[in-house]
PDB file of C-alpha atoms and ligand atoms in Angstrom:
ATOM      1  CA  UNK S  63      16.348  -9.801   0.112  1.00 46.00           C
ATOM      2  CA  UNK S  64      19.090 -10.128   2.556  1.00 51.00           C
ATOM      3  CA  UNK S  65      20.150  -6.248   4.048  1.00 54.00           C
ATOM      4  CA  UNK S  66      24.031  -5.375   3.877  1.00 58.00           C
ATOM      5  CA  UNK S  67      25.478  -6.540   7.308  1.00 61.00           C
ATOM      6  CA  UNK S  68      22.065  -7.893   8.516  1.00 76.00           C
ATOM      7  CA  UNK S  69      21.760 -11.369   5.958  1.00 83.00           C
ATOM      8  CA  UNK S  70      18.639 -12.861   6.076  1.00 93.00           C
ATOM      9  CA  UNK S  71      16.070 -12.875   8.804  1.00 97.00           C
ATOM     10  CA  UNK S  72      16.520 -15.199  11.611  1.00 96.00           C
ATOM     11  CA  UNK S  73      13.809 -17.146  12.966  1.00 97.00           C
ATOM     12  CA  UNK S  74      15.889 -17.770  16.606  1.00 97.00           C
ATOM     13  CA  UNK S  75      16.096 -14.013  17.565  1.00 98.00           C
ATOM     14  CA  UNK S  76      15.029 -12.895  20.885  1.00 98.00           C
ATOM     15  CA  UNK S  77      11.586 -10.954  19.242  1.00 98.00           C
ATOM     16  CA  UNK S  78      10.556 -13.549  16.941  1.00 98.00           C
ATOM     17  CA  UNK S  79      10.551 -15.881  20.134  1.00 98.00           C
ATOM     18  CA  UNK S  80       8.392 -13.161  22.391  1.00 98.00           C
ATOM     19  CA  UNK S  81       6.274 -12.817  19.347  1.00 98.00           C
ATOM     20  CA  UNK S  82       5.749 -17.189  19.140  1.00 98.00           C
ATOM     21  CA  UNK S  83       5.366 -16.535  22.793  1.00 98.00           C
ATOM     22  CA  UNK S  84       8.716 -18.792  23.910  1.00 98.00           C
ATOM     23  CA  UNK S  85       9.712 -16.089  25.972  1.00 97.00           C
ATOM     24  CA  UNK S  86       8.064 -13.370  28.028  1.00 98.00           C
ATOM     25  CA  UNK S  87       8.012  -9.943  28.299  1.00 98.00           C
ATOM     26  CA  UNK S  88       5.774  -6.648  30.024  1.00 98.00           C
ATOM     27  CA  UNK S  89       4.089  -6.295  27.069  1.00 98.00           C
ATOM     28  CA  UNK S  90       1.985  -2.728  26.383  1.00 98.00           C
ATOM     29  CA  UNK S  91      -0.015  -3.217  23.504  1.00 98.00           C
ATOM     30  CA  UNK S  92      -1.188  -5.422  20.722  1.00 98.00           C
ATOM     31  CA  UNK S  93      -2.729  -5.399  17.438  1.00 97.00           C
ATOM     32  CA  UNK S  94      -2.733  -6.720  13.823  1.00 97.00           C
ATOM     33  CA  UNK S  95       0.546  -5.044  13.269  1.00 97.00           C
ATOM     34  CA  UNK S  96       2.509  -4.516  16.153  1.00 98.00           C
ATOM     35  CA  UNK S  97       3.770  -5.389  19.603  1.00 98.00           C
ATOM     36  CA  UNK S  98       4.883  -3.558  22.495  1.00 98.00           C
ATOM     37  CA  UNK S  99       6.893  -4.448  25.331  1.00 99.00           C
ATOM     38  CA  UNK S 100       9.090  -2.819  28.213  1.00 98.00           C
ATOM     39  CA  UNK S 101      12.985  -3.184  27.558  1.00 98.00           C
ATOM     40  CA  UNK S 102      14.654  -5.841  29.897  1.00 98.00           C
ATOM     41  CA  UNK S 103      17.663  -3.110  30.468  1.00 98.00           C
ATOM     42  CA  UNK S 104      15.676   0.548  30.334  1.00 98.00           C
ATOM     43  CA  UNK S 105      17.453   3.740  29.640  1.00 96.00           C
ATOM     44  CA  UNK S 106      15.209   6.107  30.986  1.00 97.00           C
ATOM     45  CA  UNK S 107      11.968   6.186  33.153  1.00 98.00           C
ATOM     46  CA  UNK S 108       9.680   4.825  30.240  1.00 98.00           C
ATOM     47  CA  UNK S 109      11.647   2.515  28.156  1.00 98.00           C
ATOM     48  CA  UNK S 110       9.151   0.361  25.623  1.00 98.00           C
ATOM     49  CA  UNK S 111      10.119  -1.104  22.305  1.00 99.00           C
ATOM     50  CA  UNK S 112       7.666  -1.164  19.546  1.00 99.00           C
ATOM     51  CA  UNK S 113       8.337  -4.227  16.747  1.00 98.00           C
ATOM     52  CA  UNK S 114       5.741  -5.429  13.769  1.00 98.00           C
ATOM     53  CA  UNK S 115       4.405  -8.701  13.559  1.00 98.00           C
ATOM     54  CA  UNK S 116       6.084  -9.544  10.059  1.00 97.00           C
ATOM     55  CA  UNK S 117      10.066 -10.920   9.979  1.00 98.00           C
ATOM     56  CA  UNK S 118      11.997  -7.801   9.262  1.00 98.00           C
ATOM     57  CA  UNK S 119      15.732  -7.625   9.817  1.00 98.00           C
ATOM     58  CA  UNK S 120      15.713  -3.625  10.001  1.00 97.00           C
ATOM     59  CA  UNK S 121      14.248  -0.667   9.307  1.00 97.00           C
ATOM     60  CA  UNK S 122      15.505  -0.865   5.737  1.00 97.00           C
ATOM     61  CA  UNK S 123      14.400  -4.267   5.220  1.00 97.00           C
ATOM     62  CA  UNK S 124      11.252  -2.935   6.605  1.00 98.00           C
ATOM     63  CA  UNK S 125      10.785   0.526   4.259  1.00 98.00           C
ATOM     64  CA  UNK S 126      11.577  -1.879   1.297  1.00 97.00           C
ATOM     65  CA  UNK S 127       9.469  -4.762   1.637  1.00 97.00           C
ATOM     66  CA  UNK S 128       6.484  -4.473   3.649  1.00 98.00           C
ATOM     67  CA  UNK S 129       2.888  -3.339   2.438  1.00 98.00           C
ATOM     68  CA  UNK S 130       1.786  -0.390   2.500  1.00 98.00           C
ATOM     69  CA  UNK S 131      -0.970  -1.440   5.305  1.00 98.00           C
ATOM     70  CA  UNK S 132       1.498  -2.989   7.276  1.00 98.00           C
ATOM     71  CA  UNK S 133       4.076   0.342   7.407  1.00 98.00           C
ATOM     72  CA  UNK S 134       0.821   2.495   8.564  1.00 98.00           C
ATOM     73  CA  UNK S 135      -0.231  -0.123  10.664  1.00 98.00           C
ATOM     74  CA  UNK S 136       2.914  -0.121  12.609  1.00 98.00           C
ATOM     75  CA  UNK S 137       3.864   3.597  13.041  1.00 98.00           C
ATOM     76  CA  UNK S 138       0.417   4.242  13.938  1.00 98.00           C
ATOM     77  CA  UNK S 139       0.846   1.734  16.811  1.00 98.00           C
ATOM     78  CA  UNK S 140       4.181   3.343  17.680  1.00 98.00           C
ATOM     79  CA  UNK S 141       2.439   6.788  18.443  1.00 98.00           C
ATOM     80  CA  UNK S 142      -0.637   5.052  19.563  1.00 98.00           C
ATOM     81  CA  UNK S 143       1.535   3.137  22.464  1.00 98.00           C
ATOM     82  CA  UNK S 144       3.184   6.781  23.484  1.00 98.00           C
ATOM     83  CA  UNK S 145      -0.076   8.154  23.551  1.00 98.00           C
ATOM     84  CA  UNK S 146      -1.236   5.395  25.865  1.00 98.00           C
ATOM     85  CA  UNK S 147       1.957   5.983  27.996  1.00 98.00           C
ATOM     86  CA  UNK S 148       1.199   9.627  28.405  1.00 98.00           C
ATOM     87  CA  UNK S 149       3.588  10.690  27.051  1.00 98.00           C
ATOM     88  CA  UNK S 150       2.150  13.058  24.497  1.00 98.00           C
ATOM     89  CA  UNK S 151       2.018  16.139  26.469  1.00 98.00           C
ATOM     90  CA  UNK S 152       5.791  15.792  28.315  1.00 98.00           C
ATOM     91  CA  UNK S 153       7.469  14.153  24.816  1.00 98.00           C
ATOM     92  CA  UNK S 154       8.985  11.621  24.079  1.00 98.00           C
ATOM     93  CA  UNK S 155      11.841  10.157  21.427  1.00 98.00           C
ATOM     94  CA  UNK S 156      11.523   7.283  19.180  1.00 98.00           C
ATOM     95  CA  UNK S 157      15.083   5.590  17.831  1.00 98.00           C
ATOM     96  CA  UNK S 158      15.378   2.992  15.729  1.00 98.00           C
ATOM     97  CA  UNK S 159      19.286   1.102  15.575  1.00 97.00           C
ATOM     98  CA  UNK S 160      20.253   0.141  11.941  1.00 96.00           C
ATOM     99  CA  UNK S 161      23.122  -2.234  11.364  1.00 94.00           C
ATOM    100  CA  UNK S 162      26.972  -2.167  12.679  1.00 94.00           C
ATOM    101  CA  UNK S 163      27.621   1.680  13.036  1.00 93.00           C
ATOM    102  CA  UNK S 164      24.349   2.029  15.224  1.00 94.00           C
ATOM    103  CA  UNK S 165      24.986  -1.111  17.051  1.00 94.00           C
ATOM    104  CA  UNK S 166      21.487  -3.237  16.170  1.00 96.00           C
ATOM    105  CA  UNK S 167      21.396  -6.017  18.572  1.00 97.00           C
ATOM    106  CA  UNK S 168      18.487  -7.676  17.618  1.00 98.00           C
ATOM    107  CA  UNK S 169      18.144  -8.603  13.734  1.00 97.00           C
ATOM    108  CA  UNK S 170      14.301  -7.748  14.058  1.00 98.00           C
ATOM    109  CA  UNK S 171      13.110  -4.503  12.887  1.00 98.00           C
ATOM    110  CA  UNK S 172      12.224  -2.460  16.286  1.00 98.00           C
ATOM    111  CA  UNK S 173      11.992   1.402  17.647  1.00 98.00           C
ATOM    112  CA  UNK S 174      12.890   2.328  21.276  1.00 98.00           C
ATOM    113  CA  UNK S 175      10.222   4.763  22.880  1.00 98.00           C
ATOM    114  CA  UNK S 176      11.690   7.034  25.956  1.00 98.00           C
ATOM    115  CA  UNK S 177      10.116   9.172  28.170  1.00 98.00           C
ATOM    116  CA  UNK S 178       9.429  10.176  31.430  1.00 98.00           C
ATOM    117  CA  UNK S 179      12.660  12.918  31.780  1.00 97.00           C
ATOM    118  CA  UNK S 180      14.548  15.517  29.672  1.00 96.00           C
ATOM    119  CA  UNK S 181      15.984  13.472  27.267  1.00 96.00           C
ATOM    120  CA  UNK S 182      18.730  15.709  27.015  1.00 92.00           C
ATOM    121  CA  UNK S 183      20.600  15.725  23.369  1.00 89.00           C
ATOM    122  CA  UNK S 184      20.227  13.126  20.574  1.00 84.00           C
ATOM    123  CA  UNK S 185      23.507  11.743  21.372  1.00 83.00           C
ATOM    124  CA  UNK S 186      25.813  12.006  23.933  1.00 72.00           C
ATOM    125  CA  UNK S 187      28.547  14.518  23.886  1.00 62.00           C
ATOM    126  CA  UNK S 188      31.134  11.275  24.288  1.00 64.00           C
ATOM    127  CA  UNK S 189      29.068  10.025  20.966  1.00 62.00           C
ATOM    128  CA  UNK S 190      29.467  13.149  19.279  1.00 62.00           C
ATOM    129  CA  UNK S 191      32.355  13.204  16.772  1.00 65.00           C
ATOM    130  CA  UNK S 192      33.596  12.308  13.365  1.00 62.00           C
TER     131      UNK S 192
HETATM  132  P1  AMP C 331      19.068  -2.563  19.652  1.00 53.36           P
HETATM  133  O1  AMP C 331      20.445  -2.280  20.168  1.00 53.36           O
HETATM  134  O2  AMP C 331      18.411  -1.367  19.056  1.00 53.36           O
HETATM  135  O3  AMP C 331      19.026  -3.786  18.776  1.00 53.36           O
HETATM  136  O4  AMP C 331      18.192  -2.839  20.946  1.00 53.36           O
HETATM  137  C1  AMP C 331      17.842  -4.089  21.424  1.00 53.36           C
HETATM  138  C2  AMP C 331      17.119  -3.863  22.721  1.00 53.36           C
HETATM  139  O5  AMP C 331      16.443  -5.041  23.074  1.00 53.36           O
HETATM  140  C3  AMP C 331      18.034  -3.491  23.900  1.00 53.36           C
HETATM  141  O6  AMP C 331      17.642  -2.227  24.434  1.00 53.36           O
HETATM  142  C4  AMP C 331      17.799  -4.644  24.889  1.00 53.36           C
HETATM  143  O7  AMP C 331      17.815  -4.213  26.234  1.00 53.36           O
HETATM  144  C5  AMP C 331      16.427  -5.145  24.475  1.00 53.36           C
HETATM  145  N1  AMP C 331      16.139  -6.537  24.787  1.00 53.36           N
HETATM  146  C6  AMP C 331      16.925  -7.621  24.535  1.00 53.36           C
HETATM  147  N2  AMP C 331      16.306  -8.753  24.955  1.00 53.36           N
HETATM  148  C7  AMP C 331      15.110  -8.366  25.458  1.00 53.36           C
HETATM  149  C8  AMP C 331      14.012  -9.066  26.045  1.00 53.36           C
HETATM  150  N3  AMP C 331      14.016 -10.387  26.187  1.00 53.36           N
HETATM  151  N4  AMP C 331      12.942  -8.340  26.463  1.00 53.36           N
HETATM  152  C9  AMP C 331      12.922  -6.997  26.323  1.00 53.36           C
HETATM  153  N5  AMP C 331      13.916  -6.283  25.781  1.00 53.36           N
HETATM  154  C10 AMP C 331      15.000  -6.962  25.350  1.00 53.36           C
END
């Protein structure tokens, strides 16, 4: 089922091609569910971006059609791969970017992990407004 603004998932994007292996990436970690790479353009220190294995446009696509097994599956991974960055103890932020207003780049379901500074406010005083 196609998500408002998203359509329908498209084979071409730049994660379903580093998940057929077409193109590389630093990746982190890898199981049944997930996989997790740096990001080419990092925002902070520790920059890593967690996706699942299955063709999801977003996270809405994702809440609304995946198993069960496949939702636990991946946000286990997502605090598994922080865990493994040690980031635990100092903290860390996980975002996810949903359609237009959020500005979702890549029509694959994906959350950002940073760490490795203060992380300062969720969004930027420039973002902050109505
Ligand atoms: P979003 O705006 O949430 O869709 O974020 C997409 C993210 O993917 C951005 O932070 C990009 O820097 C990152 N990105 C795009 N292409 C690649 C790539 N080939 N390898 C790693 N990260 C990428």
């Amino acid at each position: 089922m196609p998500v408002k603004g998203l359509g329908t998932y498209d084979d071409g994007n730049v994660f379903a091609r580093i998940l057929r292996g077409e193109i590389p990436c630093r990746r982190v970690h890898e199981d049944a569910h997930a996989l997790a790479f740096h990001d080419i353009a990092p925002q902070a220190p520790v920059h890593v971006l967690v996706i699942p294995k299955g063709r999801y446009v977003s996270l809405a696509d994702f809440a609304a059609t995946a198993p069960a097994e496949e939702i636990a599956g991946f946000w286990r991974a997502v605090a598994r791969v922080a865990q493994m960055l040690e980031l635990e103890a100092p903290g860390y932020r996980v975002l996810t970017n949903m359609g237009e207003d959020a500005g979702q780049e890549v029509p694959h379901f994906h959350v950002h992990i940073f760490g490795g500074r203060r992380l300062g406010r969720m969004l930027s005083e420039q973002q902050v407004g109505h």
